[in-house]
């Protein structure tokens, strides 16, 4: 037994930078159909296998014409054309937006510039050759690079791939994230929905971490609860050396049985233990071989903050998924927020219209603070807090 | 055949407001397990079925003590306590964060305020009664409202529900969104990956709309392609009167065969046809009974803009899903963006670091503009455009 305290305390930004720098994105790939593609990341660049359009295409609803036939046409000097199925001198052919423009036409006249009279039109404007016609390959040229390696596929991209006749793509595999809960007081969630015995806590962190991992594009692997025992923790980590990332929940504090950071140091490299993050100070981070390991506090609110601050960017980097900014909204504080000197503080707030009401989170009010808040105000280390009435950025809790 | 033009042109904000006002959120519900709950919306409020904590819980790693035993303790005047399994005069009991605090203890002393000597500790600080103890129900009181009806479940909320022993929740059903593609030039995507014949276009819009609908929390129902025929369009709509929302792609322009808005007007109420939106002007919106109907242009880029501007908020409202702000980033334009007078313009840009490069989208360059851009700069009606060097908000294309 010892009475260690956190002698060092790393800054949040340094910690994140060091952790991310130690992470090598995975290079495992798989082929998937484009319909499964949303949220996946291309493992190869994509060249257009054909021209788009692959025919001369009308850019307007109107009439395909020979521009020479209507040269000089105007409202006061209209030209009459016959509507037909093909194009010949003095004839025209109705075309919708996107439709095939017959070979002998060299322009499309907008419907708005015509008056239709039976099977004839009165043309009230002239057009230049090429007007309102999309040439073959105008949009996408065959062999042009459409997407680069590393591109995160959106629904609109899937549609683009489909239009090029591409039905399968090679993407990076989802990072497998092993989630290891530790703690002698934990009992598995699925054991029962009854009230746990006094001193026993349901392991809700594994569920929460797993759901976020999935939301961030990776594949969670939820492992059994590990008692607070050095060898058993070591064994649990060893059994997951085939994973791409390990998150250990609990056992990071300076209590007598908090072996996790020591085990991490003995098996690989402990980069940081003790971060200027509030809540979330007892976070530890490191790597074992090529596997990043995030040891987060077992306290749900602290664990959640550590997961957002370090887990999200790290899991995304491991999985080759581009970082996306958080959703933030501006709001005016309806009360003061204090922060802890030397710490980046994640203050929980309730957004109500364009105001943010700080949640009083005295004591262990952690569960309810998560449930009731919808955003964080992130207070930098060098700021003492914010006053009532201050305009702040609120990061929505996803 | 006629030569209608858009005599009216509704503003984007008015159109959105009128469309949203006409939408009644669905009240169909279903029971799901909490593990399927992320992204779903509670159809009932949730009361806490029990206290959290349900036992007196330590807020720190340390020792449960009787505060009277260590009154006056300090570094210069330490008190020695015996470590035991229970609490008695002069004894203490090690507790981790979250652990059960024995009934006879009235405070928890932080590890940092002690020095451990074999089976004794030297206590170097006093504590007040109640210090570092979370009382029963301190976090969540039994029968307290935890979530209101209409709450969108996040992973952290699922964890909160789990901790309360709740394993199933009643949520609103996902809105069923029928997606009806129209157009004589369309051929189904699944027909082949070969180049379509000249004048024929693969129906990529259904796929794209379906994927966005899913992303916005609803359930797409992709319908067969409908030729440009008044009766067939009517029939396709009639066959989907059991859906919660209808999106019709194509057939909204003023070309001769664009029957969709007329059919909408004949079957229900056409609210708007012709919007000051660029691209996306030929959008029509209305309701048939309680079913909102969005008729969007068949041109993919225009359709996409109409879908973002009107479909997203409307589909979310129908499905009881709270509106969430778009992800926006500030960037400096590397070139001028022009807008169309009287129109809200969605200019596509490529974000590169903190600059935004406008995409030149001359001609029908629509597919490539979607693939290559990652954001929209939305230019209000009363703004002529933005100059090179202007700082603008870029909405990320999801």
Coordinates of N, CA, C and O in Angstrom, one line a residue, chain B residues 97-252:
Chain B
X97 N -13.4 5.0 -4.5 CA -14.4 5.9 -5.0 C -15.7 5.1 -5.4 O -15.5 4.1 -6.2
X98 N -16.8 5.4 -5.0 CA -18.0 4.7 -5.3 C -18.4 3.6 -4.4 O -19.5 3.0 -4.5
X99 N -17.5 3.3 -3.5 CA -17.7 2.1 -2.6 C -18.7 2.4 -1.5 O -19.0 3.6 -1.2
X100 N -19.2 1.3 -0.9 CA -20.1 1.4 0.2 C -19.4 1.9 1.4 O -18.3 1.5 1.8
X101 N -20.0 2.9 2.1 CA -19.4 3.4 3.3 C -20.1 2.7 4.5 O -21.3 2.8 4.6
X102 N -19.3 2.1 5.4 CA -20.0 1.3 6.5 C -20.9 2.3 7.3 O -20.6 3.5 7.5
X103 N -21.9 1.7 7.9 CA -22.9 2.5 8.6 C -22.4 3.3 9.7 O -22.8 4.4 10.0
X104 N -21.3 2.8 10.4 CA -20.8 3.5 11.6 C -19.9 4.7 11.2 O -19.5 5.4 12.1
X105 N -19.5 4.8 10.0 CA -18.6 5.9 9.6 C -19.5 7.1 9.2 O -20.6 6.9 8.7
X106 N -18.9 8.3 9.4 CA -19.7 9.5 9.0 C -18.9 10.4 8.1 O -19.4 11.5 7.8
X107 N -17.8 9.9 7.6 CA -17.0 10.7 6.6 C -16.0 9.8 6.0 O -15.7 8.7 6.4
X108 N -15.5 10.3 4.8 CA -14.4 9.6 4.2 C -13.2 10.6 4.1 O -13.4 11.8 3.7
X109 N -12.1 10.1 4.5 CA -10.8 10.9 4.5 C -10.1 10.5 3.2 O -10.0 9.4 2.8
X110 N -9.6 11.6 2.5 CA -8.9 11.3 1.2 C -7.5 10.6 1.5 O -6.8 11.0 2.5
X111 N -7.2 9.7 0.6 CA -5.9 9.0 0.7 C -4.7 10.0 0.9 O -3.8 9.8 1.6
X112 N -4.9 11.1 0.1 CA -3.8 12.1 0.1 C -3.5 12.7 1.5 O -2.5 13.3 1.7
X113 N -4.5 12.6 2.4 CA -4.3 13.2 3.7 C -3.8 12.2 4.7 O -3.9 12.4 5.9
X114 N -3.3 11.0 4.2 CA -2.9 10.0 5.1 C -1.5 9.5 4.7 O -1.1 9.7 3.6
X115 N -0.9 8.9 5.7 CA 0.4 8.1 5.4 C 0.1 6.7 5.9 O -0.3 6.6 7.1
X116 N 0.4 5.7 5.1 CA 0.0 4.4 5.5 C 1.3 3.7 6.1 O 2.4 3.8 5.5
X117 N 1.1 3.2 7.3 CA 2.2 2.5 8.0 C 1.8 1.2 8.4 O 1.1 1.0 9.4
X118 N 2.1 0.2 7.6 CA 1.6 -1.2 7.9 C 0.1 -1.3 7.9 O -0.5 -0.9 7.0
X119 N -0.4 -1.7 9.0 CA -1.9 -1.8 9.1 C -2.5 -0.6 9.9 O -3.6 -0.6 10.4
X120 N -1.7 0.5 9.9 CA -2.2 1.7 10.5 C -2.1 2.9 9.5 O -1.3 2.8 8.5
X121 N -2.8 3.9 9.7 CA -2.6 5.1 8.9 C -2.4 6.3 9.9 O -2.9 6.4 11.0
X122 N -1.5 7.2 9.4 CA -1.3 8.4 10.1 C -2.2 9.5 9.4 O -2.0 9.7 8.2
X123 N -3.1 10.0 10.1 CA -4.1 11.0 9.6 C -3.6 12.4 9.8 O -3.3 12.8 10.9
X124 N -3.5 13.2 8.7 CA -2.9 14.5 8.8 C -3.9 15.6 8.5 O -3.5 16.7 8.2
X125 N -5.2 15.3 8.6 CA -6.2 16.3 8.4 C -7.5 15.8 9.0 O -7.8 14.6 9.2
X126 N -8.3 16.8 9.5 CA -9.6 16.4 10.0 C -10.6 16.5 8.9 O -10.4 17.0 7.8
X127 N -11.8 15.9 9.2 CA -12.9 16.0 8.2 C -14.2 16.4 8.9 O -14.3 16.0 10.1
X128 N -15.1 17.0 8.2 CA -16.4 17.3 8.8 C -17.3 16.1 8.6 O -17.1 15.3 7.7
X129 N -18.2 15.9 9.5 CA -19.2 14.9 9.3 C -19.9 15.0 8.0 O -20.2 16.1 7.5
X130 N -20.0 13.9 7.3 CA -20.7 13.9 5.9 C -19.7 14.1 4.8 O -20.1 13.9 3.6
X131 N -18.5 14.5 5.1 CA -17.5 14.8 4.1 C -17.2 13.6 3.2 O -17.0 12.5 3.6
X132 N -17.3 13.9 1.8 CA -16.9 12.8 0.8 C -17.8 11.6 0.9 O -17.5 10.5 0.4
X133 N -19.0 11.8 1.4 CA -20.0 10.7 1.4 C -21.2 11.2 0.5 O -21.7 12.3 0.7
X134 N -21.5 10.4 -0.5 CA -22.8 10.6 -1.2 C -23.9 9.9 -0.5 O -23.9 8.7 -0.4
X135 N -24.9 10.7 -0.1 CA -26.0 10.1 0.6 C -26.9 9.3 -0.4 O -26.9 9.5 -1.6
X136 N -27.7 8.4 0.2 CA -28.7 7.7 -0.5 C -29.6 8.7 -1.3 O -30.1 9.6 -0.7
X137 N -29.8 8.5 -2.6 CA -30.7 9.4 -3.4 C -30.1 10.7 -3.7 O -30.7 11.6 -4.3
X138 N -28.8 10.9 -3.3 CA -28.2 12.2 -3.5 C -28.1 12.6 -5.0 O -28.3 13.7 -5.4
X139 N -27.8 11.5 -5.8 CA -27.7 11.8 -7.2 C -29.0 11.8 -7.9 O -29.4 12.7 -8.6
X140 N -29.7 10.7 -7.8 CA -31.1 10.6 -8.3 C -32.0 10.1 -7.2 O -31.7 9.1 -6.5
X141 N -33.1 10.9 -7.0 CA -34.1 10.5 -6.0 C -35.2 9.6 -6.6 O -35.6 9.9 -7.8
X142 N -35.6 8.6 -6.0 CA -36.6 7.7 -6.4 C -37.8 8.6 -6.8 O -38.2 9.5 -6.1
X143 N -38.4 8.3 -8.0 CA -39.6 9.0 -8.5 C -39.3 10.4 -9.1 O -40.2 11.1 -9.5
X144 N -38.1 10.8 -9.0 CA -37.7 12.0 -9.7 C -37.8 11.8 -11.2 O -37.6 10.7 -11.7
X145 N -38.1 12.9 -11.9 CA -38.2 12.8 -13.4 C -36.7 12.9 -13.9 O -36.0 13.8 -13.7
X146 N -36.4 11.8 -14.6 CA -35.0 11.7 -15.2 C -35.0 12.2 -16.6 O -34.1 13.0 -17.0
X147 N -35.9 11.8 -17.4 CA -36.0 12.3 -18.8 C -37.5 12.7 -19.1 O -38.4 12.0 -18.7
X148 N -37.6 13.7 -19.9 CA -38.9 14.1 -20.3 C -39.3 13.4 -21.6 O -38.4 13.0 -22.3
X149 N -40.6 13.3 -21.9 CA -41.0 12.9 -23.2 C -40.4 13.7 -24.2 O -40.2 14.9 -24.0
X150 N -40.0 13.1 -25.3 CA -39.4 13.9 -26.4 C -37.9 13.9 -26.3 O -37.2 14.5 -27.2
X151 N -37.3 13.3 -25.3 CA -35.8 13.4 -25.1 C -35.2 12.4 -26.1 O -35.6 11.2 -26.2
X152 N -34.2 12.9 -26.8 CA -33.4 12.1 -27.8 C -32.3 11.4 -27.0 O -31.5 12.0 -26.3
X153 N -32.3 10.0 -27.1 CA -31.4 9.3 -26.2 C -30.0 9.2 -26.8 O -29.8 8.9 -28.0
X154 N -29.0 9.6 -26.0 CA -27.6 9.5 -26.3 C -27.0 8.3 -25.6 O -27.6 7.8 -24.7
X155 N -25.8 7.9 -26.0 CA -25.2 6.8 -25.2 C -25.2 7.0 -23.7 O -25.4 6.1 -23.0
X156 N -24.9 8.2 -23.3 CA -24.8 8.4 -21.8 C -26.1 8.3 -21.2 O -26.2 7.8 -20.0
X157 N -27.2 8.6 -21.9 CA -28.5 8.4 -21.3 C -28.9 7.0 -21.2 O -29.6 6.6 -20.2
X158 N -28.5 6.2 -22.2 CA -28.7 4.7 -22.1 C -28.0 4.2 -20.9 O -28.6 3.3 -20.1
X159 N -26.8 4.7 -20.6 CA -26.1 4.2 -19.4 C -26.9 4.6 -18.1 O -27.0 3.9 -17.2
X160 N -27.4 5.8 -18.1 CA -28.2 6.3 -17.0 C -29.4 5.4 -16.8 O -29.7 4.9 -15.7
X161 N -30.1 5.1 -17.9 CA -31.3 4.2 -17.8 C -30.9 2.8 -17.2 O -31.5 2.3 -16.3
X162 N -29.8 2.3 -17.7 CA -29.3 1.0 -17.3 C -29.0 1.0 -15.8 O -29.3 0.1 -15.0
X163 N -28.4 2.1 -15.3 CA -28.1 2.2 -13.9 C -29.3 2.2 -13.0 O -29.2 1.9 -11.8
X164 N -30.4 2.6 -13.6 CA -31.6 2.7 -12.8 C -32.4 1.4 -12.9 O -33.5 1.2 -12.4
X165 N -31.8 0.4 -13.6 CA -32.5 -0.9 -13.7 C -33.5 -0.9 -14.8 O -34.3 -1.9 -14.9
X166 N -33.6 0.1 -15.6 CA -34.5 0.2 -16.7 C -33.9 -0.5 -17.9 O -32.8 -0.2 -18.3
X167 N -34.6 -1.5 -18.5 CA -34.1 -2.2 -19.6 C -34.8 -2.1 -20.9 O -34.4 -2.5 -22.0
X168 N -36.0 -1.4 -20.8 CA -36.9 -1.3 -22.0 C -37.5 0.1 -21.9 O -37.8 0.6 -20.8
X169 N -37.6 0.8 -23.0 CA -38.3 2.1 -23.0 C -39.3 2.2 -24.2 O -39.1 1.5 -25.2
X170 N -40.3 3.1 -24.0 CA -41.2 3.3 -25.1 C -40.7 4.5 -25.8 O -40.5 5.6 -25.3
X171 N -40.5 4.3 -27.1 CA -40.0 5.4 -28.0 C -41.0 5.6 -29.1 O -41.9 4.8 -29.4
X172 N -40.9 6.8 -29.8 CA -41.7 7.0 -31.0 C -41.2 6.1 -32.1 O -40.0 5.9 -32.2
X173 N -42.1 5.5 -32.9 CA -41.7 4.8 -34.0 C -40.9 5.7 -35.0 O -41.1 6.9 -35.0
X174 N -40.1 5.0 -35.8 CA -39.4 5.8 -36.8 C -40.4 6.2 -37.9 O -41.2 5.4 -38.3
X175 N -40.4 7.4 -38.4 CA -41.3 7.8 -39.4 C -40.9 7.1 -40.7 O -39.7 6.9 -41.0
X176 N -41.9 6.5 -41.4 CA -41.7 5.8 -42.6 C -41.8 6.9 -43.8 O -42.8 7.6 -43.9
X177 N -40.7 7.0 -44.5 CA -40.6 8.0 -45.5 C -40.6 7.3 -46.9 O -39.6 6.6 -47.2
X178 N -41.7 7.4 -47.6 CA -41.7 6.8 -49.0 C -41.0 7.7 -49.9 O -41.2 8.9 -49.9
X179 N -40.1 7.1 -50.7 CA -39.3 7.9 -51.6 C -39.7 7.4 -53.0 O -39.5 6.3 -53.4
X180 N -40.3 8.4 -53.8 CA -40.8 8.0 -55.1 C -40.1 8.8 -56.2 O -40.1 10.0 -56.3
X181 N -39.3 8.0 -57.0 CA -38.6 8.7 -58.1 C -39.5 8.8 -59.3 O -40.2 7.8 -59.6
X182 N -39.5 9.9 -60.0 CA -40.2 10.0 -61.2 C -39.3 10.5 -62.4 O -38.3 11.2 -62.1
X183 N -39.7 10.1 -63.5 CA -38.9 10.5 -64.7 C -38.9 9.4 -65.8 O -38.6 8.3 -65.5
X184 N -39.1 9.8 -67.0 CA -39.1 8.8 -68.1 C -37.7 8.4 -68.5 O -37.5 7.4 -69.1
X185 N -36.7 9.3 -68.1 CA -35.3 9.0 -68.4 C -34.6 8.1 -67.4 O -33.5 7.7 -67.6
X186 N -35.3 7.8 -66.3 CA -34.7 7.1 -65.2 C -34.7 5.6 -65.4 O -35.6 5.0 -65.9
X187 N -33.6 4.9 -65.1 CA -33.6 3.5 -65.0 C -33.0 3.1 -63.6 O -32.2 3.8 -63.0
X188 N -33.5 1.9 -63.1 CA -33.2 1.6 -61.7 C -31.7 1.3 -61.6 O -31.1 0.8 -62.5
X189 N -31.2 1.6 -60.4 CA -29.8 1.4 -60.2 C -29.4 -0.1 -60.2 O -28.3 -0.4 -60.7
X190 N -30.3 -0.9 -59.7 CA -29.9 -2.3 -59.6 C -29.9 -3.1 -61.0 O -29.6 -4.2 -61.0
X191 N -30.4 -2.4 -62.0 CA -30.6 -3.1 -63.3 C -29.2 -3.6 -63.8 O -29.1 -4.6 -64.3
X192 N -28.2 -2.8 -63.6 CA -26.9 -3.2 -64.1 C -25.9 -2.1 -63.8 O -26.2 -1.0 -63.5
X193 N -24.6 -2.5 -63.8 CA -23.6 -1.4 -63.5 C -23.1 -1.0 -64.9 O -22.1 -0.2 -64.9
X194 N -23.7 -1.4 -66.0 CA -23.2 -1.0 -67.3 C -23.6 0.5 -67.5 O -24.5 1.0 -66.8
X195 N -23.0 1.1 -68.5 CA -23.3 2.5 -68.9 C -24.8 2.4 -69.4 O -25.1 1.6 -70.2
X196 N -25.6 3.3 -68.9 CA -27.0 3.3 -69.4 C -27.0 3.8 -70.8 O -26.1 4.5 -71.2
X197 N -28.1 3.5 -71.5 CA -28.2 4.0 -72.9 C -28.2 5.5 -72.9 O -28.6 6.1 -71.9
X198 N -27.9 6.1 -74.1 CA -27.9 7.6 -74.1 C -29.3 8.1 -73.8 O -30.3 7.5 -74.1
X199 N -29.3 9.2 -73.0 CA -30.6 9.8 -72.6 C -31.2 9.1 -71.4 O -32.2 9.6 -70.8
X200 N -30.6 8.0 -70.9 CA -31.1 7.3 -69.7 C -30.2 7.6 -68.6 O -29.0 7.7 -68.7
X201 N -30.7 7.8 -67.4 CA -30.0 8.2 -66.3 C -30.3 7.2 -65.2 O -31.4 6.8 -65.0
X202 N -29.2 6.8 -64.5 CA -29.5 5.9 -63.3 C -30.2 6.7 -62.2 O -29.9 7.8 -62.0
X203 N -31.1 6.0 -61.6 CA -31.8 6.7 -60.5 C -31.0 6.6 -59.2 O -31.1 5.7 -58.4
X204 N -30.1 7.6 -59.1 CA -29.3 7.6 -57.9 C -29.9 8.4 -56.8 O -29.5 8.3 -55.6
X205 N -30.9 9.2 -57.1 CA -31.6 10.0 -56.1 C -32.2 9.2 -55.0 O -32.2 9.5 -53.8
X206 N -32.9 8.1 -55.4 CA -33.6 7.3 -54.4 C -32.6 6.8 -53.4 O -32.9 6.8 -52.2
X207 N -31.5 6.3 -53.9 CA -30.5 5.8 -53.0 C -30.0 6.9 -52.0 O -29.9 6.7 -50.8
X208 N -29.7 8.0 -52.6 CA -29.2 9.2 -51.8 C -30.2 9.6 -50.8 O -29.9 9.8 -49.6
X209 N -31.4 9.8 -51.2 CA -32.5 10.2 -50.3 C -32.7 9.2 -49.2 O -32.7 9.5 -48.0
X210 N -32.7 7.9 -49.6 CA -32.9 6.9 -48.6 C -31.8 6.9 -47.5 O -32.1 6.7 -46.3
X211 N -30.6 7.1 -47.9 CA -29.5 7.1 -47.0 C -29.5 8.3 -46.0 O -29.3 8.2 -44.8
X212 N -29.9 9.4 -46.6 CA -30.1 10.6 -45.7 C -31.3 10.4 -44.7 O -31.2 10.7 -43.6
X213 N -32.4 9.9 -45.3 CA -33.5 9.6 -44.4 C -33.1 8.8 -43.2 O -33.5 9.0 -42.1
X214 N -32.4 7.7 -43.5 CA -31.9 6.9 -42.4 C -31.0 7.6 -41.4 O -31.2 7.5 -40.2
X215 N -30.1 8.5 -42.0 CA -29.3 9.3 -41.1 C -30.0 10.2 -40.3 O -29.6 10.6 -39.2
X216 N -31.2 10.6 -40.7 CA -32.0 11.6 -39.9 C -33.0 10.9 -39.1 O -34.0 11.5 -38.6
X217 N -32.8 9.6 -38.9 CA -33.6 8.9 -37.9 C -34.9 8.3 -38.4 O -35.8 7.9 -37.6
X218 N -35.2 8.3 -39.7 CA -36.4 7.8 -40.2 C -36.1 6.5 -41.0 O -35.0 6.1 -41.1
X219 N -37.2 5.9 -41.5 CA -37.1 4.6 -42.2 C -37.5 4.8 -43.6 O -38.7 5.1 -43.9
X220 N -36.5 4.7 -44.6 CA -36.9 5.0 -46.0 C -37.7 3.8 -46.6 O -37.4 2.6 -46.2
X221 N -38.6 4.1 -47.4 CA -39.2 3.0 -48.2 C -39.0 3.4 -49.7 O -39.7 4.4 -50.2
X222 N -38.1 2.7 -50.4 CA -37.8 3.1 -51.7 C -38.8 2.5 -52.7 O -39.0 1.3 -52.7
X223 N -39.5 3.3 -53.5 CA -40.5 2.8 -54.4 C -40.0 2.8 -55.8 O -39.0 3.4 -56.1
X224 N -40.7 2.0 -56.7 CA -40.3 1.9 -58.1 C -40.3 3.2 -58.8 O -41.1 4.1 -58.4
X225 N -39.6 3.3 -59.9 CA -39.6 4.6 -60.7 C -41.0 4.7 -61.3 O -41.6 3.8 -61.9
X226 N -41.5 5.9 -61.3 CA -42.8 6.2 -61.9 C -42.6 7.1 -63.1 O -41.9 8.1 -63.1
X227 N -43.2 6.6 -64.3 CA -43.1 7.5 -65.5 C -43.8 8.8 -65.3 O -44.7 8.9 -64.4
X228 N -43.5 9.7 -66.2 CA -44.1 11.1 -66.1 C -45.5 11.0 -66.6 O -45.8 11.4 -67.7
X229 N -46.4 10.6 -65.8 CA -47.8 10.4 -66.2 C -48.7 10.7 -65.0 O -48.5 10.2 -63.9
X230 N -49.6 11.6 -65.2 CA -50.4 12.2 -64.1 C -51.1 11.0 -63.3 O -51.0 11.0 -62.0
X231 N -51.7 10.1 -64.0 CA -52.4 9.0 -63.3 C -51.4 8.1 -62.5 O -51.7 7.6 -61.4
X232 N -50.3 7.8 -63.2 CA -49.3 6.9 -62.5 C -48.7 7.5 -61.3 O -48.5 6.9 -60.3
X233 N -48.5 8.8 -61.4 CA -48.0 9.5 -60.2 C -49.0 9.5 -59.1 O -48.7 9.2 -57.9
X234 N -50.2 9.8 -59.4 CA -51.3 9.7 -58.5 C -51.4 8.3 -57.8 O -51.6 8.2 -56.6
X235 N -51.3 7.3 -58.6 CA -51.4 6.0 -58.1 C -50.2 5.7 -57.2 O -50.4 5.1 -56.1
X236 N -49.1 6.1 -57.5 CA -47.9 5.9 -56.7 C -48.1 6.5 -55.3 O -47.8 6.0 -54.3
X237 N -48.6 7.8 -55.3 CA -48.8 8.5 -54.1 C -49.9 7.7 -53.3 O -49.7 7.5 -52.1
X238 N -51.0 7.3 -54.0 CA -52.1 6.6 -53.3 C -51.6 5.4 -52.6 O -52.1 5.0 -51.5
X239 N -50.7 4.7 -53.2 CA -50.2 3.4 -52.7 C -49.3 3.7 -51.4 O -49.0 2.7 -50.7
X240 N -49.0 4.9 -51.2 CA -48.1 5.2 -50.0 C -48.8 6.1 -49.0 O -48.1 6.7 -48.2
X241 N -50.1 6.0 -49.0 CA -50.8 6.8 -48.0 C -50.7 6.2 -46.6 O -51.2 6.8 -45.6
X242 N -50.1 5.1 -46.5 CA -49.8 4.5 -45.1 C -48.4 5.0 -44.6 O -48.1 4.7 -43.5
X243 N -47.7 5.7 -45.5 CA -46.4 6.2 -45.0 C -46.6 7.5 -44.1 O -47.7 8.0 -44.1
X244 N -45.6 7.9 -43.5 CA -45.7 9.1 -42.6 C -45.2 10.4 -43.4 O -45.5 11.5 -42.9
X245 N -44.5 10.2 -44.5 CA -43.9 11.3 -45.2 C -43.7 10.8 -46.6 O -43.4 9.6 -46.8
X246 N -43.8 11.7 -47.6 CA -43.5 11.3 -48.9 C -42.5 12.3 -49.5 O -42.7 13.5 -49.4
X247 N -41.5 11.7 -50.1 CA -40.5 12.5 -50.9 C -40.6 12.1 -52.3 O -40.5 10.9 -52.6
X248 N -40.9 13.0 -53.2 CA -41.0 12.7 -54.7 C -39.8 13.4 -55.3 O -39.6 14.6 -55.1
X249 N -39.0 12.6 -56.1 CA -37.9 13.2 -56.7 C -38.1 13.3 -58.2 O -38.5 12.4 -58.9
X250 N -37.9 14.5 -58.7 CA -38.1 14.8 -60.2 C -39.5 15.2 -60.5 O -40.5 15.1 -59.7
X251 N -39.7 15.7 -61.7 CA -41.0 16.1 -62.1 C -41.6 17.4 -61.5 O -42.8 17.5 -61.5
X252 N -40.7 18.2 -61.0 CA -41.3 19.4 -60.4 C -41.0 20.7 -61.2 O -41.4 21.8 -60.7

